Coordinates of C-alpha atoms and ligand atoms in Angstrom, one line a residue:
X1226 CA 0.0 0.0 0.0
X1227 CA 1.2 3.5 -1.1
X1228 CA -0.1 6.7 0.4
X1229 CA -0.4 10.2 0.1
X1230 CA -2.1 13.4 1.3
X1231 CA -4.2 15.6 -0.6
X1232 CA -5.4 18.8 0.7
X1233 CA -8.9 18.8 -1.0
X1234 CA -12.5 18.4 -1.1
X1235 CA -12.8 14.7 -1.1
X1236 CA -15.9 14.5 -3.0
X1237 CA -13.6 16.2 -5.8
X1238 CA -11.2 13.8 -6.0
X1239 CA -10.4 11.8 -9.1
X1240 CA -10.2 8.1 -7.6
X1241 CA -12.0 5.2 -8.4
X1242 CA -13.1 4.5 -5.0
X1243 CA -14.1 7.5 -1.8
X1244 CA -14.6 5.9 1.8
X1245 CA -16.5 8.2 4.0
X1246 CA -18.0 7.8 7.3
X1247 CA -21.6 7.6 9.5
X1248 CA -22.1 7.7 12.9
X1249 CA -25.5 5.6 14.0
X1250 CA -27.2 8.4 15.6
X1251 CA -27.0 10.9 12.0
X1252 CA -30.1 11.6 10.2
X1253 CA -28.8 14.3 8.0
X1254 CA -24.8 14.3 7.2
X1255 CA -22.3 16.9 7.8
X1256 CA -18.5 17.3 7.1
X1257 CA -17.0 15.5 4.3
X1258 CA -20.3 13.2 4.5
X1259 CA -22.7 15.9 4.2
X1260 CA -20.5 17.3 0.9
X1261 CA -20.4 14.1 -0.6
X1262 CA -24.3 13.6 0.2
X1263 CA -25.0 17.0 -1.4
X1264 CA -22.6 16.3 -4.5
X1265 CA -25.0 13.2 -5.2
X1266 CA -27.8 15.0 -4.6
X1267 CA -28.8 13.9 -1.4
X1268 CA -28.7 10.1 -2.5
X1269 CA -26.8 9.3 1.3
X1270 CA -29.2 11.1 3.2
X1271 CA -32.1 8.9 1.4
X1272 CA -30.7 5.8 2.2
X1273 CA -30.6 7.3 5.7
X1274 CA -33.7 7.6 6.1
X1275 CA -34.8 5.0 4.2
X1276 CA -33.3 2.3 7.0
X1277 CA -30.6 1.0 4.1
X1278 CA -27.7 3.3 6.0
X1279 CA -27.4 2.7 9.7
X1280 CA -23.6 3.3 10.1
X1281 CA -23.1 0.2 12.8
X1282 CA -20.0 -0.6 13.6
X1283 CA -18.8 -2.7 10.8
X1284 CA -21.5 -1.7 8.2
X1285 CA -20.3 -0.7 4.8
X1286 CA -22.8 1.0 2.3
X1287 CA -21.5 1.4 -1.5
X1288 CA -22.9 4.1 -3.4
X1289 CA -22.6 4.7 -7.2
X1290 CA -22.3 8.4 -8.3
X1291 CA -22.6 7.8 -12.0
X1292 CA -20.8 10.5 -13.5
X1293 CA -22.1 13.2 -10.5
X1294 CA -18.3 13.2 -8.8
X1295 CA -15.2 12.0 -10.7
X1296 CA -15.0 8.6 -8.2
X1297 CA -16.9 5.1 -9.7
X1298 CA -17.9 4.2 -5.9
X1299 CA -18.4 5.7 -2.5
X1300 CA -18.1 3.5 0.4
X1301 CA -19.6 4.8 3.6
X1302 CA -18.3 3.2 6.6
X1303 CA -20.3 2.9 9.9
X1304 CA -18.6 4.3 12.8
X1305 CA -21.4 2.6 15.0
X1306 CA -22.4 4.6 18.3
X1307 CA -21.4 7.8 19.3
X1308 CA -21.2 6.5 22.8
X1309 CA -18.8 3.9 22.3
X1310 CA -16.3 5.2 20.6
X1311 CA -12.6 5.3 20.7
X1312 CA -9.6 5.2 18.7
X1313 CA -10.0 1.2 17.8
X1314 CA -13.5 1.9 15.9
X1315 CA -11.4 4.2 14.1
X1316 CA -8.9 1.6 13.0
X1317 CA -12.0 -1.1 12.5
X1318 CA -13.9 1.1 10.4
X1319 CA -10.8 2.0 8.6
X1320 CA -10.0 -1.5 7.7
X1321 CA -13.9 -2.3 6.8
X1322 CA -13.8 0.3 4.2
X1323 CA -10.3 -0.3 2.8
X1324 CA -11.1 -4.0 2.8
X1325 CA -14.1 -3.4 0.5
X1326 CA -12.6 -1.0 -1.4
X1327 CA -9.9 -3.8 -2.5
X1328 CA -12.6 -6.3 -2.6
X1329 CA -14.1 -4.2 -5.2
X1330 CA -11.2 -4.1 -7.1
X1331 CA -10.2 -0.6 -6.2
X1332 CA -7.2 0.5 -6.7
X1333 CA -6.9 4.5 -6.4
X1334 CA -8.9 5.2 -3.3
X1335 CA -9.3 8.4 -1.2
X1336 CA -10.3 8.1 2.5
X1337 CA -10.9 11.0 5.2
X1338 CA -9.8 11.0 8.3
X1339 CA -12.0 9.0 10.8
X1340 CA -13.2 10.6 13.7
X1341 CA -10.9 13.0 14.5
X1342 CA -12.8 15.6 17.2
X1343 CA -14.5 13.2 18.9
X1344 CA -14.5 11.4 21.9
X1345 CA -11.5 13.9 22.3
X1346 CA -9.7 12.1 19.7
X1347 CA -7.1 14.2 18.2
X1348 CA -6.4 14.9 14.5
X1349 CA -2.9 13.3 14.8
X1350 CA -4.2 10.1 16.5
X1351 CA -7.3 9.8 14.3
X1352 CA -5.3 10.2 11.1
X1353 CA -2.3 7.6 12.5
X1354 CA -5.4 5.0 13.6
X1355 CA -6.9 5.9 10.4
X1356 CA -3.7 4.2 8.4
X1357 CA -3.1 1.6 11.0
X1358 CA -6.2 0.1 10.1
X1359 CA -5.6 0.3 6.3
X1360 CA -2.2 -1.3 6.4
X1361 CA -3.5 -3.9 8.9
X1362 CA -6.0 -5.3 6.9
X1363 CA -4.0 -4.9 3.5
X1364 CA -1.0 -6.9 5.0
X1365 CA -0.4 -9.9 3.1
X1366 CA 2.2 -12.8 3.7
X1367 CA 4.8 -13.0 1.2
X1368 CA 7.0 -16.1 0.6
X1369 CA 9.7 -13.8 -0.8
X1370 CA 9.4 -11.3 2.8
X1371 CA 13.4 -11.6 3.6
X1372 CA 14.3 -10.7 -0.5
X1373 CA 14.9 -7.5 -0.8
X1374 CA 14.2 -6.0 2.5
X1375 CA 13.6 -2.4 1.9
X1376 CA 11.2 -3.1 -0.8
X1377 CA 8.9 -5.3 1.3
X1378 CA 9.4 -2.8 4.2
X1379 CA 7.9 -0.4 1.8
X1380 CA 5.0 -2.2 0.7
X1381 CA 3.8 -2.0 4.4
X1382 CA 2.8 1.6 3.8
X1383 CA 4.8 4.0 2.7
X1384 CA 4.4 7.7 0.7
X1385 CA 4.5 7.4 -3.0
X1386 CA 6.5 10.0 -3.0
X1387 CA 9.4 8.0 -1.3
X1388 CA 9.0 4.9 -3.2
X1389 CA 7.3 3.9 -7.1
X1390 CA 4.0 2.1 -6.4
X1391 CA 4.5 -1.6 -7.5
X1392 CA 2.0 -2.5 -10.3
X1393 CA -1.4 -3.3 -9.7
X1394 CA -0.3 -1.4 -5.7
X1395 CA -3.0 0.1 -3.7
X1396 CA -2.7 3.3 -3.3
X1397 CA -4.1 5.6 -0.4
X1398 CA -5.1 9.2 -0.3
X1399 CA -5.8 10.7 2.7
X1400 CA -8.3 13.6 1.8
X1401 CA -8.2 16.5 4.4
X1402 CA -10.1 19.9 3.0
X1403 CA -8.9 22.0 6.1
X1404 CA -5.7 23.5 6.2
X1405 CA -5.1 23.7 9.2
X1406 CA -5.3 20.4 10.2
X1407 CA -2.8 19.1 7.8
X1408 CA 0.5 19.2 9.5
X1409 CA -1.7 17.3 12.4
X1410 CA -2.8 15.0 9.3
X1411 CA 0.7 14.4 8.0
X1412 CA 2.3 13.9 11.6
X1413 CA -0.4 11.2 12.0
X1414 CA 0.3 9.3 8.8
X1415 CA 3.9 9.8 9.9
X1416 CA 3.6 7.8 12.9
X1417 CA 1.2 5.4 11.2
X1418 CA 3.5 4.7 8.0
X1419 CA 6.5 3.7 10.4
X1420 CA 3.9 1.3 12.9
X1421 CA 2.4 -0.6 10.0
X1422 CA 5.7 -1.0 8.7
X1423 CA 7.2 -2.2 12.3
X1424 CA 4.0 -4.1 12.8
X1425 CA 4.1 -5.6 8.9
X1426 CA 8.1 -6.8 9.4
X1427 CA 7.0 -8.7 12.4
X1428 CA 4.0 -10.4 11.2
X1429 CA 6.4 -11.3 8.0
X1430 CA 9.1 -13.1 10.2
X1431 CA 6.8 -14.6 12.2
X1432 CA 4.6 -16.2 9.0
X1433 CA 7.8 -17.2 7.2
X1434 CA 8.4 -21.0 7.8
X1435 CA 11.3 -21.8 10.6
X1436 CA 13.9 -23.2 8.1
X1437 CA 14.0 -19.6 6.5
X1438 CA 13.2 -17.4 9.5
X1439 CA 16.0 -19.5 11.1
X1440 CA 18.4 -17.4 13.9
X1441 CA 20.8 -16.6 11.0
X1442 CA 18.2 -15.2 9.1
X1443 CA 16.7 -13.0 12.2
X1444 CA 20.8 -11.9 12.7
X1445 CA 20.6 -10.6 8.7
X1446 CA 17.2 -8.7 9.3
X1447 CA 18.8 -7.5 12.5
X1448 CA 22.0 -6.0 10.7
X1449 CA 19.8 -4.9 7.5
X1450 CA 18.1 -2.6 10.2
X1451 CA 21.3 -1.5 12.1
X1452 CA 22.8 -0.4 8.8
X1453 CA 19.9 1.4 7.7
X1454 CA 18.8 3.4 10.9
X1455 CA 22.3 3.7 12.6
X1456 CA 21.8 1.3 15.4
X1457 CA 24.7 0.3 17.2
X1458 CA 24.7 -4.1 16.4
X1459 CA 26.0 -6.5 18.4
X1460 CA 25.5 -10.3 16.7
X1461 CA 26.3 -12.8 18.8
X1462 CA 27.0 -16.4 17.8
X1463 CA 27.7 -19.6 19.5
X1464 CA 31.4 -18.7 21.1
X1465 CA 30.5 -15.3 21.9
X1466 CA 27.8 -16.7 23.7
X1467 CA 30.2 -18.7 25.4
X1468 CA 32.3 -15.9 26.2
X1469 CA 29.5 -14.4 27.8
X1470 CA 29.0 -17.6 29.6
X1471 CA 25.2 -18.1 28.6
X1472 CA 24.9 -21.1 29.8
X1473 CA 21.0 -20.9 29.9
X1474 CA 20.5 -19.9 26.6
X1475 CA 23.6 -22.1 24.9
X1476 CA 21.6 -25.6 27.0
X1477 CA 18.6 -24.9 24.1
X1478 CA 20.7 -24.0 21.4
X1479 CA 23.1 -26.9 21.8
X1480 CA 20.4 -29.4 20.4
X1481 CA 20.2 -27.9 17.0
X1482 CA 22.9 -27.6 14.2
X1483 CA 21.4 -24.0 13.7
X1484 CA 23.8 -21.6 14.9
X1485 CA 22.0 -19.6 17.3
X1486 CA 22.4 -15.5 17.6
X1487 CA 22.6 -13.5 20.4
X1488 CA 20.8 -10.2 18.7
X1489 CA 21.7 -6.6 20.2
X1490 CA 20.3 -3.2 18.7
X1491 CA 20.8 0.1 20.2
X1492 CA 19.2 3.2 18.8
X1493 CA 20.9 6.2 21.0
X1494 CA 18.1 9.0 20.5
X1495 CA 18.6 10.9 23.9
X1496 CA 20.8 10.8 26.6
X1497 CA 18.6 9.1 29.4
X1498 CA 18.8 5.3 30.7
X1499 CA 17.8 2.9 28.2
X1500 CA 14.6 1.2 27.7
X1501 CA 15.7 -2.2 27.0
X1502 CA 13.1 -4.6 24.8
X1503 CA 13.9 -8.1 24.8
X1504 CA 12.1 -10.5 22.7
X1505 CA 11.6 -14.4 23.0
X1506 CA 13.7 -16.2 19.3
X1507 CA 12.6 -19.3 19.1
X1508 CA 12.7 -20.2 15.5
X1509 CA 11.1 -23.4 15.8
X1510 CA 9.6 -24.7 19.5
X1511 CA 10.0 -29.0 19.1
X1512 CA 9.7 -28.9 22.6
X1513 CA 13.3 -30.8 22.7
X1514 CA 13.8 -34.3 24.3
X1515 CA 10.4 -33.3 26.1
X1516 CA 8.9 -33.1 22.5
X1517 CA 5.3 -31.9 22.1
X1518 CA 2.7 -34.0 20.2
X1519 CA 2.8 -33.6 16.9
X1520 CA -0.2 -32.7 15.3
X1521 CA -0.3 -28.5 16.2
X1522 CA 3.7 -28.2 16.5
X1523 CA 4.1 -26.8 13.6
X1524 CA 2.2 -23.7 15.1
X1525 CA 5.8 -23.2 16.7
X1526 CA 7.1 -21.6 13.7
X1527 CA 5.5 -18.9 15.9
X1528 CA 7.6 -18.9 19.0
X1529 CA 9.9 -16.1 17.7
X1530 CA 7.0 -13.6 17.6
X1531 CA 8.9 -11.5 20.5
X1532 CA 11.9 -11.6 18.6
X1533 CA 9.8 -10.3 15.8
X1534 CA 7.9 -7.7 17.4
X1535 CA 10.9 -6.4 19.5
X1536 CA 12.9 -6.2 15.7
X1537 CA 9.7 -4.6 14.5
X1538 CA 9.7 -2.2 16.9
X1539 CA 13.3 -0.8 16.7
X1540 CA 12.5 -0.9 12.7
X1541 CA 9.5 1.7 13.8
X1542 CA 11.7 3.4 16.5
X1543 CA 14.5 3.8 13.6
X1544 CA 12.0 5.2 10.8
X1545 CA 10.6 8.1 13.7
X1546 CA 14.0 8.8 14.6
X1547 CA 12.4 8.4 18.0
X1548 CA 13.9 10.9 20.7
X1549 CA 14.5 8.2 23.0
X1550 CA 17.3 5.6 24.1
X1551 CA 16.2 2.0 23.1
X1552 CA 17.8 -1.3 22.9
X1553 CA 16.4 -4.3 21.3
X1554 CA 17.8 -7.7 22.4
X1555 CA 16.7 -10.8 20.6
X1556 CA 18.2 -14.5 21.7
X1557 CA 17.8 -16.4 18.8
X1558 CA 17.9 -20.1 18.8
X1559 CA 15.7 -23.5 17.9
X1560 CA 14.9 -26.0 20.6
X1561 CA 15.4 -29.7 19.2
X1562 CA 16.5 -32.8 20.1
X1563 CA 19.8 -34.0 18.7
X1564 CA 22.5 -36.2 20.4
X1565 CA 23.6 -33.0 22.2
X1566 CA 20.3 -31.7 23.4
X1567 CA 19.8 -30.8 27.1
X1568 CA 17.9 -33.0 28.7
X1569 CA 15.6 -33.0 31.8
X1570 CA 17.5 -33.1 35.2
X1571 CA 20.2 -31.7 33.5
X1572 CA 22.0 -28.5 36.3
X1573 CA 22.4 -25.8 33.9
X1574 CA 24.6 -22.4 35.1
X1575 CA 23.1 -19.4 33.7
X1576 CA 25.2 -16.3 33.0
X1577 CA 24.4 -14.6 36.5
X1578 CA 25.7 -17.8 38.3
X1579 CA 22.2 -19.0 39.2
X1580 CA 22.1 -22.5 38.6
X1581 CA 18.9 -24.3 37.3
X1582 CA 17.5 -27.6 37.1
X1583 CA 16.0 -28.9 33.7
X1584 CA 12.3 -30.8 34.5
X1585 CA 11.0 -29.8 30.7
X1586 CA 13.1 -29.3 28.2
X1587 CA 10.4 -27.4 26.3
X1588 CA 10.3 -24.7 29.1
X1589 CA 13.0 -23.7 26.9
X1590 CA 11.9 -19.7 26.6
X1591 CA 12.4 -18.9 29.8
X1592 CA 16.1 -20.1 29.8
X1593 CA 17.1 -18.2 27.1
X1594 CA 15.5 -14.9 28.0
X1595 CA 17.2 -15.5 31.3
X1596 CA 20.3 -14.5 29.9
X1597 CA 19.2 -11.6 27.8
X1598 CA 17.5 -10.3 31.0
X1599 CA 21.4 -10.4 32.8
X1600 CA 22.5 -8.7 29.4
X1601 CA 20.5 -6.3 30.0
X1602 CA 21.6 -5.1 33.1
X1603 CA 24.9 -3.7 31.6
X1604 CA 22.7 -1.3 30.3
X1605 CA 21.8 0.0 33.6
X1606 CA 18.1 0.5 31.9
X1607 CA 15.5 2.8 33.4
X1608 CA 13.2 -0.2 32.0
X1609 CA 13.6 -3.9 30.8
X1610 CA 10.5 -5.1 28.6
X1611 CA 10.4 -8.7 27.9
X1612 CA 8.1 -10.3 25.2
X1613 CA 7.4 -14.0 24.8
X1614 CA 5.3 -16.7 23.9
X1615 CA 5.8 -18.2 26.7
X1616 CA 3.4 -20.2 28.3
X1617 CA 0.0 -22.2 27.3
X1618 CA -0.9 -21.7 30.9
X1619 CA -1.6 -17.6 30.0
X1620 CA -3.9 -18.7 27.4
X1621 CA -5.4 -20.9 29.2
X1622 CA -6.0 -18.1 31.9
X1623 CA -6.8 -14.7 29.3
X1624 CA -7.6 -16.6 26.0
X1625 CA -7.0 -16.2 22.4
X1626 CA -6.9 -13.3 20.8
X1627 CA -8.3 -11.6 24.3
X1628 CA -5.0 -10.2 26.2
X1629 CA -1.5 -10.8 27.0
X1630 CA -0.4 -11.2 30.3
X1631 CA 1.7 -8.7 32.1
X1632 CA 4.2 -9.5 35.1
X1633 CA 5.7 -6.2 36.8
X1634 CA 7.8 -5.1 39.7
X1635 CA 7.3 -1.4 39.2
X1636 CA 3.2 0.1 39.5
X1637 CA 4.5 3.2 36.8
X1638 CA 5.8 1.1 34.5
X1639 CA 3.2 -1.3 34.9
X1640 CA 0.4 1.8 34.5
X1641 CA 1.9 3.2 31.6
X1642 CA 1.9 0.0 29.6
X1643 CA -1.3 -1.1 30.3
X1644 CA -2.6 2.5 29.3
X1645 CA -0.2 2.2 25.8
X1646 CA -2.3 -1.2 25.5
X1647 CA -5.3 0.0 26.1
X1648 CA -5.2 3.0 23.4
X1649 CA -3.8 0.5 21.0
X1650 CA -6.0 -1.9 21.7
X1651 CA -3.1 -4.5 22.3
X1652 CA -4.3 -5.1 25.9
X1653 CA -2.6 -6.3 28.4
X1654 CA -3.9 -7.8 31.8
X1655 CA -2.2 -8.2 35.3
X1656 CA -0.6 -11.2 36.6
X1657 CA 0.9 -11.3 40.3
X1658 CA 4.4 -12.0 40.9
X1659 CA 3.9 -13.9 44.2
X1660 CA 6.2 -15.2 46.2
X1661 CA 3.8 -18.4 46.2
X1662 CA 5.0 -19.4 42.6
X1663 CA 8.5 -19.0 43.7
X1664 CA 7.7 -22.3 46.2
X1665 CA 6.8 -24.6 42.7
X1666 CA 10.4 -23.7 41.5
X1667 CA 12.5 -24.7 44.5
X1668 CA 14.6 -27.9 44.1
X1669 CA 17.1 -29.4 45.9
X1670 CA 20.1 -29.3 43.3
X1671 CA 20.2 -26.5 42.0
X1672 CA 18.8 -22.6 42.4
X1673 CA 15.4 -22.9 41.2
X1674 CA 13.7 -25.9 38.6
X1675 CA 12.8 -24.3 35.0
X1676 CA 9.3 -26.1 35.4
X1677 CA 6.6 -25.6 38.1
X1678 CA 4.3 -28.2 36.5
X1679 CA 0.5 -27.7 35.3
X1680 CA -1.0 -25.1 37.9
X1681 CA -0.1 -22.0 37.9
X1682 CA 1.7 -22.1 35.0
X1683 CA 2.1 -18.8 34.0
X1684 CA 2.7 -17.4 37.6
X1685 CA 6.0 -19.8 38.3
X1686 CA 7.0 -19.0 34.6
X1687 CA 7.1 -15.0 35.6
X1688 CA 9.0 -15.8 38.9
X1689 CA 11.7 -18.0 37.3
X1690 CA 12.5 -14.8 34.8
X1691 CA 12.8 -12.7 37.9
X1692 CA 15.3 -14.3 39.1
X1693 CA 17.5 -12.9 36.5
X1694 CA 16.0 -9.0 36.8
X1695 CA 17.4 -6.1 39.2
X1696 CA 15.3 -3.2 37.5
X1697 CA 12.0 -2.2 36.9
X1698 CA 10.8 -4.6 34.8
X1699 CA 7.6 -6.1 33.1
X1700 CA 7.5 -9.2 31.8
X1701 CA 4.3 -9.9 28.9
X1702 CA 3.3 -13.4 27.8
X1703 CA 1.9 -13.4 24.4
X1704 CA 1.8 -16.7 24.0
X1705 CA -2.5 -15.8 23.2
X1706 CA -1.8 -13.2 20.9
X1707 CA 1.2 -13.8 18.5
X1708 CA -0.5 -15.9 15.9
X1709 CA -4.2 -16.1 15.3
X1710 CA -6.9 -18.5 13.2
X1711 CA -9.4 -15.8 13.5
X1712 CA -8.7 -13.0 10.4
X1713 CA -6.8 -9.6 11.6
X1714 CA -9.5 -6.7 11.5
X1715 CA -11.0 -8.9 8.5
X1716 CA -7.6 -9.3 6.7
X1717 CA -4.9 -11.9 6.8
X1718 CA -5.0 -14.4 9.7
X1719 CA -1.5 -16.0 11.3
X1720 CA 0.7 -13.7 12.5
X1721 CA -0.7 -10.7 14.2
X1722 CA 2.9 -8.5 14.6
X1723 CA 1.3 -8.0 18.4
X1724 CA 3.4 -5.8 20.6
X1725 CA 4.9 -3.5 17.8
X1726 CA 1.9 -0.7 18.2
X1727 CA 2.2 -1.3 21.9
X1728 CA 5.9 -0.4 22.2
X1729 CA 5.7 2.4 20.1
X1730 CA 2.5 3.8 21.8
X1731 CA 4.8 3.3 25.2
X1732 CA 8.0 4.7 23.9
X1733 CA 6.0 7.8 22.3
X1734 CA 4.4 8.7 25.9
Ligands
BES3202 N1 6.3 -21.9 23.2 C1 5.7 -22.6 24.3 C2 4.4 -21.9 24.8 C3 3.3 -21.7 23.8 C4 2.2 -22.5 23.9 C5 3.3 -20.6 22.9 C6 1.1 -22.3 23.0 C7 2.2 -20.4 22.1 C8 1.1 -21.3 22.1 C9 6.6 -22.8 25.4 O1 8.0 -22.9 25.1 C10 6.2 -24.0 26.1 O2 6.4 -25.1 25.6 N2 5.8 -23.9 27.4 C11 5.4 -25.0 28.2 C12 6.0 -24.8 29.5 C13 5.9 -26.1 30.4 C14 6.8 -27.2 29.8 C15 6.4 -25.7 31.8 C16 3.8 -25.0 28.2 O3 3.2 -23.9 28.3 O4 3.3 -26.1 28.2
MN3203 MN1 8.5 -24.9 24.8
ZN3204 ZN1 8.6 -22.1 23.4

């Protein structure tokens, strides 16, 4: 998808396909509605009334002007009640029209801004939600997503101005008649262009099949981005590892041939303590020598999605030039089981000296953040982020699709995320860190046991990574919302590039 902003009437401009919008409660239409109603001669305001036009949330009516305007089609979108809004119906309505319009087979389409001005949404925010929603439901899986980088980073969104429109590419103009809401309009799309980007990079890596997204291939995303937004890189691979005496994380990686990479991005946009993301890399989750059944393992492919979203994000932070001081770790391995796999009861020293004792092999995440958690203390962060699909317990307990689970030490950090969650509608709901869980992971040879067993799950899971943290922290288990069956705002389903709009919205504040 390509866009661009036109300062204009909307209801003169020359594209095959115009999405407007309708609130529920609107008998006669105003704004950009009310000019396009009155260019067609009042045709919207009789399906108003005539019960064909509703604008609920969702609803899409298609108008033909004939010849009356230069577009072939108007599409007005429902924005549903006036009541419920918020800055998700602006992304869901936005996606509900786009969708159509491509349905359609449009290819030149001009949309307003959604809802800016109310529910005290402002223009910025309504225009960045606007595109969110567009390049969300446009996103499609490419087998070719790691050829040519830049180019499939571009077709995320991006201004035609900055890059040719592929053939046959949709193209986007966002139609704003007032002047002086443009610069509010363009900082919007701004932010939006460089989100559905992050966002579309993430869902890529994590839809690409494990033997191509392998750690080797996550290391060459990971340096395309360093070279391109400055970032100082730091690849790690086996022996450095080793150096750094990651025990925790080299235990996994030593049942695979793939070399595993120990991914480190820092993007140095103010002088202030780091926020530190760190992002779960498991190419491909076998579960090991404790090897899961077979017949939904290949949903694995999946278990890299923090890795993906913390790449994503720095890809975003890069593109803004964000004004902040962020480093992205990634620990990038498979979990197999060769002749040199860990193995349960294994005693495993992890690079802080804690030692711990293997009951599952396929608890596997948790030792491998566990040394990216000690890494990131030599940052001496202000904040440590971590993001993994860690556990089947935390979607047992919130669901699919629903909400990740957050785990945090510090009540500001743990407000502000939740708050970036909710205005992104990437929610996240609290989990206690109680010393209770703490119990499940005592053993008698070693530190702590990497497995708590069935109940509680998710709790012992968060306690075990806390062992390795001495900062404010929050620990998120997406493990629900990384990779979905259900279709993303009526787009593609799999991968779902969760996190990457979170981040941003939490770096931005
Ligand atoms: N990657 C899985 C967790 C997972 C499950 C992610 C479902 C996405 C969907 C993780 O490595 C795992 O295997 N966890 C085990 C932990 C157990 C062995 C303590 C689990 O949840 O069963
Ligand atoms: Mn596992
Ligand atoms: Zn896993």
């Amino acid at each position: 998808m390509k866009l661009q902003l036109l300062h204009e009437a909307i209801e003169q401009t020359t594209a095959d396909t115009l999405i407007i919008n309708l609130f529920d409660d609107v008998t006669t239409p105003s704004g950009a509605t009310g000019a396009v109603d009155a260019a067609l001669g009042g045709a919207i305001s009789e399906l108003i009334a005539s019960g064909d036009l509703k604008g609920k949330a969702g609803e899409v009516g298609v108008l033909y002007p004939r010849g009356a305007i230069p577009a072939q089609r108007v599409l007005v979108v429902g924005l549903g009640p006036r009541a419920k809004f918020d800055v998700e119906q602006v992304r869901r309505a936005s996606a509900a029209g786009v969708k159509r319009a491509a349905d359609l087979g449009g290819r030149q389409v001009a949309t307003i801004v959604h809802g800016a001005g109310v529910a005290g949404l402002d223009v910025a925010t309504a225009a960045q939600a606007t595109l969110e929603g567009a390049a969300a439901v446009l996103y499609q899986y490419r087998a070719t997503a790691l050829d040519d980088l830049g180019a499939r980073l571009a077709t995320h969104g991006a201004w035609a101005h900055e890059h040719t429109p592929a053939e046959g590419e949709l193209m986007l103009s966002v139609v704003e008649v007032a002047a002086e809401k443009l610069a509010a309009v363009e900082a919007g799309l701004r932010v939006g262009t460089a989100v559905a980007q992050g966002a579309g990079l993430a869902r890529d890596l994590v839809n690409l099949p494990p033997n191509i997204a392998t750690p080797a291939a996550l290391a060459e995303v990971a340096r395309y981005l360093a070279e391109r937004h400055g970032f100082r890189a730091t690849i790690g691979d086996r022996a450095w590892a080793a150096e750094h005496k990651m025990g925790a994380f080299l235990a996994v990686a030593q049942g695979s041939a793939d070399e595993p990479y120990f991914i480190a991005l820092e993007h140095d946009g103010a002088e202030e303590a780091a926020v530190v993301l760190v992002g779960k890399g498991v190419t491909f989750d076998t579960g090991g020598i404790s090897i899961k059944p077979s017949d939904s393992m290949w949903q694995m492919k999946s278990d890299m999605a923090g890795a993906a979203a913390v790449l994503g994000t720095m890809h975003t932070v890069g593109a803004l030039k964000l004004a902040r001081h962020v480093v992205g770790l990634a620990p990038c391995t498979d979990n197999k089981p060769d002749s040199a796999a860990y193995r349960p009861a294994d005693v495993i020293t992890a690079s802080n000296g804690k030692t711990i004792e293997i009951i599952s092999t396929d608890a596997e995440g948790r030792m491998i953040l566990a040394d990216a958690l000690v890494f990131a203390q030599r940052y001496t962060p202000a904040a440590v982020i971590d993001l993994a699909t860690l556990t089947g317990a935390c979607v047992i307990a919130l669901g699919e699709d629903v909400a990740a689970g957050i785990f945090c030490n510090d009540e500001g950090l743990q407000g502000r995320l939740t708050a970036a969650g909710q205005a992104t509608f990437e929610r996240l709901w609290p989990m206690p860190l109680w010393d209770d869980y703490r119990e499940k992971i005592k053993t008698d040879v070693a530190d702590m046991k990497n497995s708590g067993g069935r109940y509680g799950g998710v709790g012992t899971s968060a306690v075990f990574l806390r062992e390795f943290t001495a900062y404010p922290w929050a620990h998120l288990d997406i493990a629900g919302m990384a990779y979905s069956s259900q279709a993303q705002l009526g787009g593609a389903k799999g991968a779902t590039g969760f996190g990457v709009r979170l981040l941003i919205a939490y770096l931005r504040n």
